[in-house]
Coordinates of N, CA, C and O in Angstrom, one line a residue:
M1 N 116.9 72.3 67.2 CA 117.0 73.4 66.7 C 116.3 73.5 64.7 O 116.2 72.2 64.4
D2 N 115.3 74.6 64.8 CA 114.7 74.3 63.5 C 115.6 74.6 62.6 O 116.6 74.9 62.3
S3 N 115.2 73.8 61.2 CA 116.1 73.9 60.3 C 115.2 75.4 59.7 O 114.7 76.1 59.9
L4 N 116.5 75.8 58.8 CA 116.0 77.0 58.1 C 114.5 77.1 57.3 O 114.0 77.8 57.5
D5 N 114.5 76.1 56.4 CA 113.4 75.9 55.6 C 112.1 76.0 56.8 O 110.9 77.0 56.3
E6 N 111.9 75.2 57.9 CA 111.2 75.5 59.1 C 111.0 76.8 59.7 O 109.8 77.3 59.7
L7 N 112.1 77.5 59.4 CA 112.1 78.8 60.4 C 111.6 79.7 59.1 O 110.3 80.7 59.6
F8 N 111.4 79.6 58.1 CA 110.9 80.4 56.6 C 109.4 80.0 56.5 O 108.4 81.1 56.3
A9 N 109.0 78.9 56.8 CA 107.6 78.4 57.0 C 107.1 79.1 57.9 O 105.8 79.6 57.7
R10 N 107.5 79.1 59.2 CA 106.8 79.7 60.2 C 106.7 81.3 60.0 O 105.7 82.0 60.3
L11 N 107.9 81.6 59.5 CA 108.1 83.0 59.2 C 106.8 84.0 58.2 O 106.4 84.7 58.6
R12 N 106.3 82.7 57.1 CA 105.2 83.2 56.4 C 104.0 83.5 57.2 O 103.2 83.8 56.3
V13 N 103.8 82.3 58.0 CA 102.2 82.7 58.5 C 102.3 83.7 60.1 O 101.1 83.6 60.3
A14 N 103.6 84.2 60.5 CA 103.8 84.9 61.6 C 103.0 85.8 61.5 O 103.0 86.6 60.3
T15 N 102.2 86.6 62.5 CA 101.6 87.6 62.5 C 101.8 88.7 63.6 O 101.7 90.0 63.6
T16 N 102.8 88.4 64.5 CA 103.0 89.4 65.4 C 104.3 89.5 65.5 O 105.1 89.1 65.0
P17 N 104.8 91.1 65.7 CA 106.4 91.6 66.0 C 107.0 90.7 66.3 O 108.2 90.5 66.1
T18 N 106.6 90.4 67.8 CA 107.4 89.4 68.8 C 108.1 88.0 67.9 O 109.1 87.7 67.9
E19 N 106.5 87.6 67.3 CA 107.0 86.3 66.6 C 107.8 86.1 65.7 O 108.8 85.5 65.3
I20 N 107.7 87.5 64.5 CA 108.5 87.5 63.7 C 109.9 88.0 64.1 O 110.7 87.4 63.4
E21 N 110.2 88.9 64.9 CA 111.4 89.0 65.5 C 112.0 87.7 66.0 O 113.5 87.3 65.9
A22 N 111.3 87.1 66.4 CA 112.2 85.7 67.2 C 112.4 84.8 66.1 O 113.4 84.0 66.1
L23 N 111.4 84.6 64.8 CA 112.0 83.9 63.5 C 113.0 84.3 63.0 O 114.2 83.5 62.8
Q24 N 113.3 85.8 62.9 CA 114.1 86.4 62.0 C 115.6 86.1 63.0 O 116.4 85.7 62.4
E25 N 115.4 86.2 64.5 CA 116.9 85.7 65.0 C 117.1 84.3 64.9 O 118.6 84.3 64.6
G26 N 116.2 83.7 65.0 CA 116.9 82.3 64.3 C 117.3 81.7 63.1 O 118.4 81.3 63.0
I27 N 117.0 82.6 62.3 CA 117.5 82.9 60.7 C 118.7 83.1 60.4 O 119.8 82.5 60.4
W28 N 118.9 84.4 61.5 CA 120.0 85.1 61.6 C 121.1 84.5 62.2 O 122.6 84.1 61.7
Q29 N 121.0 83.3 63.0 CA 122.0 82.5 63.8 C 122.5 81.5 63.0 O 123.9 81.2 63.0
I30 N 121.4 80.9 61.7 CA 122.1 80.1 61.0 C 122.6 80.5 60.3 O 123.8 80.3 59.8
W31 N 122.3 81.7 59.5 CA 123.0 82.7 58.5 C 124.4 82.9 59.0 O 125.2 83.0 58.1
L32 N 124.5 83.1 60.1 CA 126.0 83.7 60.8 C 127.0 82.6 61.3 O 127.9 83.0 61.4
A33 N 126.6 81.4 60.9 CA 127.3 80.2 61.5 C 128.0 79.9 60.2 O 127.7 79.5 59.2
T34 N 129.2 80.1 60.0 CA 130.2 79.8 59.5 C 130.6 78.4 59.0 O 130.9 78.1 57.7
G35 N 130.8 78.0 59.8 CA 130.8 76.7 60.0 C 133.0 76.4 60.1 O 133.0 75.0 59.7
H36 N 133.4 77.3 60.2 CA 134.8 77.3 60.0 C 135.6 78.7 60.7 O 135.2 79.5 60.7
P37 N 136.6 78.1 61.6 CA 137.2 79.4 62.6 C 137.9 80.3 61.7 O 137.5 81.6 62.2
L38 N 138.3 80.0 60.7 CA 138.9 81.3 59.9 C 138.0 82.1 59.4 O 137.7 83.4 59.3
L39 N 137.1 81.4 59.0 CA 135.8 82.3 58.2 C 135.3 83.0 59.3 O 134.9 84.5 59.2
D40 N 135.2 82.7 60.5 CA 134.3 83.5 61.8 C 135.1 84.5 62.0 O 134.9 85.5 62.1
K41 N 136.6 84.2 62.3 CA 137.3 85.5 62.1 C 137.2 86.8 61.7 O 137.0 87.6 61.6
H42 N 137.1 86.4 60.1 CA 136.7 87.3 59.0 C 135.5 88.3 59.2 O 135.3 89.1 59.0
L43 N 134.4 87.1 59.5 CA 133.3 87.6 59.8 C 133.0 88.8 60.9 O 132.3 89.7 61.0
E44 N 133.6 88.0 62.5 CA 133.8 88.9 63.3 C 134.7 90.3 63.0 O 133.9 91.3 63.8
A45 N 135.6 90.4 62.5 CA 136.3 91.4 62.4 C 135.9 92.3 61.4 O 135.9 93.8 61.7
G46 N 135.1 91.9 60.5 CA 134.2 92.4 59.5 C 133.2 93.4 60.5 O 132.5 94.3 60.1
M47 N 132.1 92.7 61.2 CA 131.4 93.1 61.8 C 131.7 94.5 62.9 O 131.2 95.1 63.0
R48 N 132.8 93.8 63.4 CA 133.5 95.0 64.6 C 133.8 96.1 63.5 O 133.4 97.4 63.9
A49 N 134.1 95.9 62.6 CA 134.6 97.1 61.7 C 133.5 98.4 61.4 O 133.2 99.2 61.6
L50 N 132.6 97.2 60.9 CA 131.4 97.9 60.6 C 130.5 98.8 61.7 O 129.9 99.7 61.4
A51 N 130.5 98.3 62.6 CA 129.9 98.7 64.0 C 130.9 99.7 64.2 O 130.3 100.4 64.9
A52 N 132.0 100.0 64.1 CA 133.0 101.1 64.2 C 133.2 102.0 63.1 O 133.8 103.1 63.0
E53 N 132.2 102.0 62.0 CA 132.2 102.7 60.9 C 133.1 102.9 60.2 O 133.7 103.7 59.5
E54 N 134.3 101.8 60.2 CA 135.7 101.4 59.3 C 135.3 100.7 58.3 O 135.5 99.6 58.2
Y55 N 134.2 101.2 57.0 CA 133.8 100.4 56.2 C 134.7 99.8 55.3 O 134.8 98.6 54.7
T56 N 136.2 100.7 55.1 CA 137.1 100.0 53.9 C 137.9 98.9 55.1 O 137.6 97.6 53.9
L57 N 137.9 98.6 56.1 CA 138.3 97.6 56.6 C 137.2 96.4 56.8 O 137.8 95.4 56.4
A58 N 136.2 96.7 57.1 CA 134.8 95.9 56.9 C 135.0 95.1 55.6 O 134.9 94.2 55.4
I59 N 135.1 95.7 54.3 CA 135.0 95.6 52.8 C 136.2 94.5 52.6 O 136.2 93.5 52.1
T60 N 137.4 94.9 53.5 CA 138.8 93.8 53.4 C 138.4 92.6 54.1 O 138.7 91.5 53.5
E61 N 138.0 93.2 55.3 CA 137.4 91.3 55.6 C 136.2 90.6 55.2 O 136.4 89.6 55.0
F62 N 135.1 91.1 54.7 CA 134.2 90.5 54.1 C 134.7 90.2 52.6 O 134.2 88.9 52.2
T63 N 135.7 91.2 52.0 CA 136.2 90.4 50.6 C 137.1 88.8 50.9 O 136.9 88.3 50.3
A64 N 137.9 89.0 51.8 CA 138.3 87.5 52.6 C 137.5 86.5 52.7 O 137.8 85.6 52.4
L65 N 136.5 86.7 53.4 CA 135.2 86.0 53.5 C 134.9 85.4 52.1 O 134.8 84.2 52.1
T66 N 134.4 86.0 51.5 CA 133.8 85.6 50.1 C 134.8 84.7 49.3 O 134.5 84.5 48.2
D67 N 136.1 85.6 49.4 CA 137.3 84.9 48.6 C 137.6 83.4 48.9 O 137.4 82.2 48.1
A68 N 137.2 83.3 50.3 CA 137.9 81.8 51.1 C 136.4 81.1 50.7 O 136.2 79.8 50.7
S69 N 135.0 81.7 51.0 CA 133.8 80.9 50.9 C 132.9 81.4 50.1 O 131.6 82.1 50.6
P70 N 133.2 81.5 48.7 CA 132.3 82.3 47.6 C 130.8 81.5 47.8 O 129.9 82.2 47.2
E71 N 130.5 80.6 48.5 CA 129.3 79.9 48.6 C 128.2 80.6 49.9 O 127.3 80.0 49.8
Y72 N 129.4 81.0 50.6 CA 128.5 81.7 52.2 C 128.0 83.1 51.5 O 128.7 83.8 51.7
A73 N 126.8 82.9 51.8 CA 125.6 83.9 51.5 C 125.6 85.3 52.2 O 125.7 86.0 51.6
E74 N 126.2 84.9 53.9 CA 126.1 85.8 54.6 C 127.5 86.9 54.3 O 127.5 88.2 54.6
G75 N 128.6 86.2 53.9 CA 129.4 87.1 53.5 C 129.1 88.0 52.6 O 129.8 89.7 52.6
W76 N 128.6 88.1 51.4 CA 128.1 88.8 50.4 C 127.3 89.7 50.7 O 127.1 91.1 50.5
N77 N 126.4 89.4 51.6 CA 125.4 90.6 52.4 C 125.7 91.2 53.0 O 126.0 92.5 53.0
K78 N 127.2 90.8 54.0 CA 127.5 91.8 54.7 C 128.5 92.9 54.2 O 128.8 94.2 54.1
R79 N 129.1 92.4 52.9 CA 129.8 92.9 52.0 C 129.0 94.1 51.9 O 129.2 95.5 51.6
A80 N 127.9 93.5 51.0 CA 127.1 94.9 50.5 C 126.5 95.7 51.7 O 126.2 97.0 51.3
T81 N 126.5 95.1 52.9 CA 125.8 96.5 53.9 C 127.3 97.1 53.8 O 126.9 99.1 53.8
A82 N 128.1 97.3 53.9 CA 129.5 98.1 53.9 C 129.4 98.8 52.8 O 129.5 100.0 53.1
Y83 N 129.2 98.5 51.7 CA 129.5 99.2 50.6 C 128.2 100.1 50.6 O 128.4 101.4 50.2
F84 N 127.2 99.7 51.2 CA 126.0 100.6 51.3 C 126.2 101.6 51.9 O 125.9 102.8 51.9
L85 N 127.0 101.2 53.2 CA 127.3 102.5 54.3 C 128.1 103.3 53.8 O 128.3 104.6 54.3
R86 N 128.6 102.8 52.6 CA 129.7 104.1 52.4 C 129.3 104.9 51.2 O 130.0 105.6 50.3
G87 N 128.3 104.3 50.7 CA 127.5 104.9 49.9 C 127.7 104.3 48.4 O 127.8 105.1 47.3
E88 N 128.1 103.2 48.5 CA 128.7 102.8 47.3 C 127.6 101.7 46.7 O 128.1 100.7 46.7
Y89 N 126.4 102.4 46.3 CA 125.3 101.6 45.9 C 125.5 100.6 44.7 O 124.8 99.5 44.8
K90 N 126.1 100.8 43.5 CA 126.3 100.0 42.6 C 126.9 98.8 43.1 O 126.4 97.6 42.9
A91 N 128.3 98.7 43.7 CA 128.7 97.6 44.2 C 127.8 96.9 45.4 O 127.9 95.9 45.5
S92 N 127.2 97.5 46.4 CA 126.5 97.1 47.0 C 125.1 95.9 46.4 O 124.9 95.1 46.9
I93 N 124.4 96.7 45.3 CA 123.6 95.9 44.5 C 124.1 94.6 44.0 O 123.8 93.8 43.9
T94 N 125.5 94.9 43.6 CA 126.1 93.8 42.8 C 126.1 92.5 43.9 O 126.0 91.2 43.8
D95 N 126.6 92.7 45.1 CA 126.8 91.9 46.2 C 125.3 91.7 46.6 O 125.2 90.2 47.1
I96 N 124.1 92.2 46.7 CA 122.9 91.8 47.4 C 122.6 91.1 46.1 O 121.9 89.8 46.5
R97 N 122.7 91.1 45.0 CA 122.2 90.3 44.1 C 123.0 88.6 44.2 O 122.4 87.5 43.9
E98 N 124.4 88.7 44.4 CA 125.3 87.3 44.7 C 124.5 86.8 46.3 O 124.2 85.9 46.1
T99 N 124.4 87.6 46.8 CA 123.3 87.1 48.3 C 122.2 86.3 47.6 O 121.8 85.0 48.5
L100 N 121.4 86.9 46.9 CA 119.8 86.3 46.6 C 120.1 85.3 45.9 O 119.5 84.4 45.7
R101 N 121.4 84.9 45.0 CA 121.5 84.3 43.9 C 121.8 83.0 45.1 O 121.5 81.7 44.9
L102 N 122.2 83.2 46.0 CA 122.6 82.0 47.4 C 121.7 81.5 48.2 O 121.4 80.3 48.4
E103 N 121.1 82.8 48.1 CA 119.8 82.5 49.3 C 118.7 83.4 49.0 O 118.7 84.8 49.2
P104 N 118.0 83.1 48.2 CA 117.0 83.8 47.4 C 115.9 84.4 48.6 O 115.0 85.3 48.7
R105 N 115.6 83.7 49.6 CA 114.9 84.1 50.9 C 115.3 85.3 51.5 O 115.0 85.5 53.1
H106 N 116.7 85.9 51.8 CA 117.4 86.8 52.4 C 116.7 87.8 52.7 O 117.3 88.8 51.6
F107 N 116.0 87.9 53.6 CA 115.2 89.2 53.9 C 116.2 90.3 54.3 O 115.7 91.4 53.7
G108 N 117.1 90.1 54.6 CA 117.9 91.3 55.1 C 118.4 92.0 53.8 O 118.6 93.6 53.2
A109 N 118.8 91.1 52.8 CA 119.4 91.8 51.2 C 118.1 92.0 50.5 O 118.6 93.5 49.7
L110 N 117.1 91.9 50.8 CA 115.6 92.3 49.9 C 115.3 93.7 50.6 O 115.0 94.7 49.8
S111 N 115.7 93.9 51.8 CA 115.4 95.0 52.4 C 116.1 96.0 52.1 O 116.2 97.4 51.7
G112 N 117.7 95.6 52.1 CA 118.5 96.7 51.8 C 118.5 97.3 50.4 O 118.9 98.3 50.0
W113 N 118.2 96.4 49.4 CA 118.0 96.5 48.2 C 117.0 97.4 47.9 O 116.9 98.5 47.2
A114 N 115.8 97.2 48.8 CA 114.6 98.2 48.4 C 115.1 99.4 48.7 O 114.5 100.7 48.4
T115 N 115.6 99.8 49.8 CA 116.1 101.1 50.6 C 116.9 101.6 49.5 O 116.7 102.8 49.3
I116 N 118.1 101.3 49.0 CA 119.0 101.4 47.7 C 117.8 102.2 46.8 O 118.3 103.3 46.2
L117 N 117.2 101.2 46.0 CA 116.3 101.4 45.1 C 115.3 102.9 45.2 O 115.4 103.7 44.4
R118 N 115.0 102.8 46.6 CA 114.0 104.1 46.7 C 115.1 105.4 46.9 O 114.7 106.5 46.5
T119 N 116.3 105.2 47.7 CA 117.3 106.3 47.7 C 117.5 107.0 46.6 O 117.5 108.2 46.1
I120 N 117.6 106.0 45.3 CA 118.0 106.4 44.0 C 116.9 106.8 43.4 O 116.7 107.3 41.9
G121 N 115.3 106.6 44.0 CA 114.4 107.0 42.9 C 113.7 106.5 42.0 O 113.0 106.2 41.4
D122 N 114.2 104.8 42.4 CA 113.3 103.6 41.3 C 112.4 103.3 42.2 O 112.5 101.9 42.9
N123 N 111.1 103.8 42.5 CA 110.2 103.3 43.3 C 109.6 102.0 42.8 O 109.2 101.1 43.4
R124 N 109.2 101.8 41.5 CA 108.7 100.5 40.8 C 109.9 99.4 41.1 O 109.1 98.6 41.5
A125 N 111.3 99.5 40.8 CA 111.8 98.4 41.3 C 111.7 98.5 42.9 O 111.7 97.2 43.2
A126 N 111.8 99.3 43.8 CA 111.5 99.3 45.0 C 110.1 98.4 45.1 O 110.1 97.3 46.3
L127 N 109.1 98.6 44.8 CA 108.0 98.0 45.1 C 108.3 96.4 44.3 O 107.7 95.9 45.4
Q128 N 108.6 96.1 43.6 CA 109.0 94.8 43.2 C 109.8 94.0 44.2 O 109.7 92.7 44.6
V129 N 110.5 94.7 44.8 CA 111.7 94.1 45.6 C 110.9 93.6 47.0 O 111.1 92.4 47.8
L130 N 110.3 95.1 47.4 CA 109.4 94.7 48.5 C 108.3 93.7 48.5 O 107.8 92.9 49.3
Q131 N 107.5 93.5 47.3 CA 106.8 92.0 47.0 C 107.4 91.0 47.2 O 107.0 89.9 47.7
R132 N 108.8 90.9 47.1 CA 109.3 89.4 47.2 C 109.5 89.2 48.9 O 109.3 88.0 49.2
L133 N 109.7 90.7 49.6 CA 110.0 90.2 51.0 C 108.3 90.0 51.3 O 108.3 89.1 52.2
E134 N 107.4 90.5 50.7 CA 106.1 90.4 51.4 C 105.8 88.7 51.1 O 104.8 88.3 52.1
K135 N 106.4 88.2 50.1 CA 105.8 86.5 50.1 C 107.0 85.7 51.1 O 106.3 84.6 51.4
L136 N 107.9 86.4 51.5 CA 108.5 85.8 53.0 C 107.4 85.7 54.1 O 108.0 84.7 54.9
C137 N 107.2 87.1 54.2 CA 106.2 87.2 55.5 C 105.2 88.7 55.4 O 105.7 89.6 55.4
P138 N 103.9 88.3 54.9 CA 103.1 89.3 54.5 C 103.4 90.3 56.1 O 102.7 91.6 55.6
A139 N 103.2 90.0 57.4 CA 103.1 90.8 58.4 C 104.4 91.2 58.7 O 104.4 91.8 59.8
W140 N 105.2 91.6 57.9 CA 106.8 92.1 58.5 C 106.3 93.5 59.2 O 105.5 94.0 58.2
P141 N 106.8 93.9 60.1 CA 106.1 95.1 60.6 C 106.7 96.6 59.5 O 107.8 96.7 59.2
G142 N 105.8 96.9 59.5 CA 106.2 98.3 58.7 C 105.9 97.7 57.2 O 105.8 98.9 56.0
L143 N 105.8 96.9 56.6 CA 105.8 96.1 55.3 C 104.7 96.9 54.7 O 104.8 97.6 53.5
Q144 N 103.4 96.7 55.0 CA 102.2 96.8 54.0 C 102.3 98.5 53.9 O 101.7 98.6 52.8
S145 N 102.9 99.3 54.6 CA 102.5 100.8 54.6 C 103.4 101.1 53.6 O 103.4 102.0 52.7
Q146 N 104.9 100.7 53.7 CA 105.7 100.8 52.3 C 105.2 100.3 51.2 O 105.2 101.3 50.2
L147 N 104.6 99.4 51.1 CA 103.5 99.1 49.5 C 103.0 99.9 49.5 O 102.8 100.3 48.1
R148 N 102.0 100.3 50.3 CA 100.9 101.1 50.1 C 101.6 102.6 49.4 O 101.0 103.2 48.5
N149 N 102.5 103.0 50.1 CA 103.0 104.1 50.1 C 103.6 104.1 48.6 O 103.7 105.3 48.0
L150 N 104.4 103.2 48.2 CA 105.1 103.2 46.9 C 104.0 102.9 45.9 O 104.4 103.9 44.7
Q151 N 102.9 102.0 45.9 CA 102.0 102.1 45.4 C 101.6 103.4 44.8 O 101.0 103.7 44.0
D152 N 100.8 104.3 46.1 CA 100.4 105.6 45.8 C 101.5 106.4 45.1 O 101.2 107.2 44.1
L153 N 102.5 106.3 45.3 CA 103.6 107.4 44.4 C 103.8 107.0 43.2 O 103.8 107.9 42.1
L154 N 103.5 105.6 42.6 CA 103.5 105.0 41.3 C 102.6 105.6 40.5 O 102.3 105.4 39.4
D155 N 101.0 105.7 41.4 CA 100.0 106.1 41.0 C 99.8 107.4 40.7 O 98.5 107.9 39.6
E156 N 100.5 108.4 41.2 CA 100.4 109.4 40.9 C 100.5 110.0 39.7 O 100.9 109.6 38.8

């Protein structure tokens, strides 16, 4: 199996949506591996709650995960997602920042952060976040048009 660094190196030069998707999937598989059965239980329960739109329960499960394993970046990212879906952008951004402190290449966290920033109207910050994503994968589907649209908005 490829290491995370190898997958990110390949993602940086990937050009087709199929190739990018396959590399993302490989990265997610590594990120979702907690390495401990109890942590797996919290992660799985939280993901089920997210899928069922039970955001409070999801946040409870992901908080148990981050409390038990504060160095596990994906626990923070999943909780950030639950906060976002519940409309709690400030709490989501706090967890996104922790995710990125632990895993600066976390494209899911970067993408989510850019979405929040655009939602609250901070286009300049959203552009900066998307530029970080561009360094990870310039050919990310839809990214170049998002960058152009934000730049156009800022140039008006």
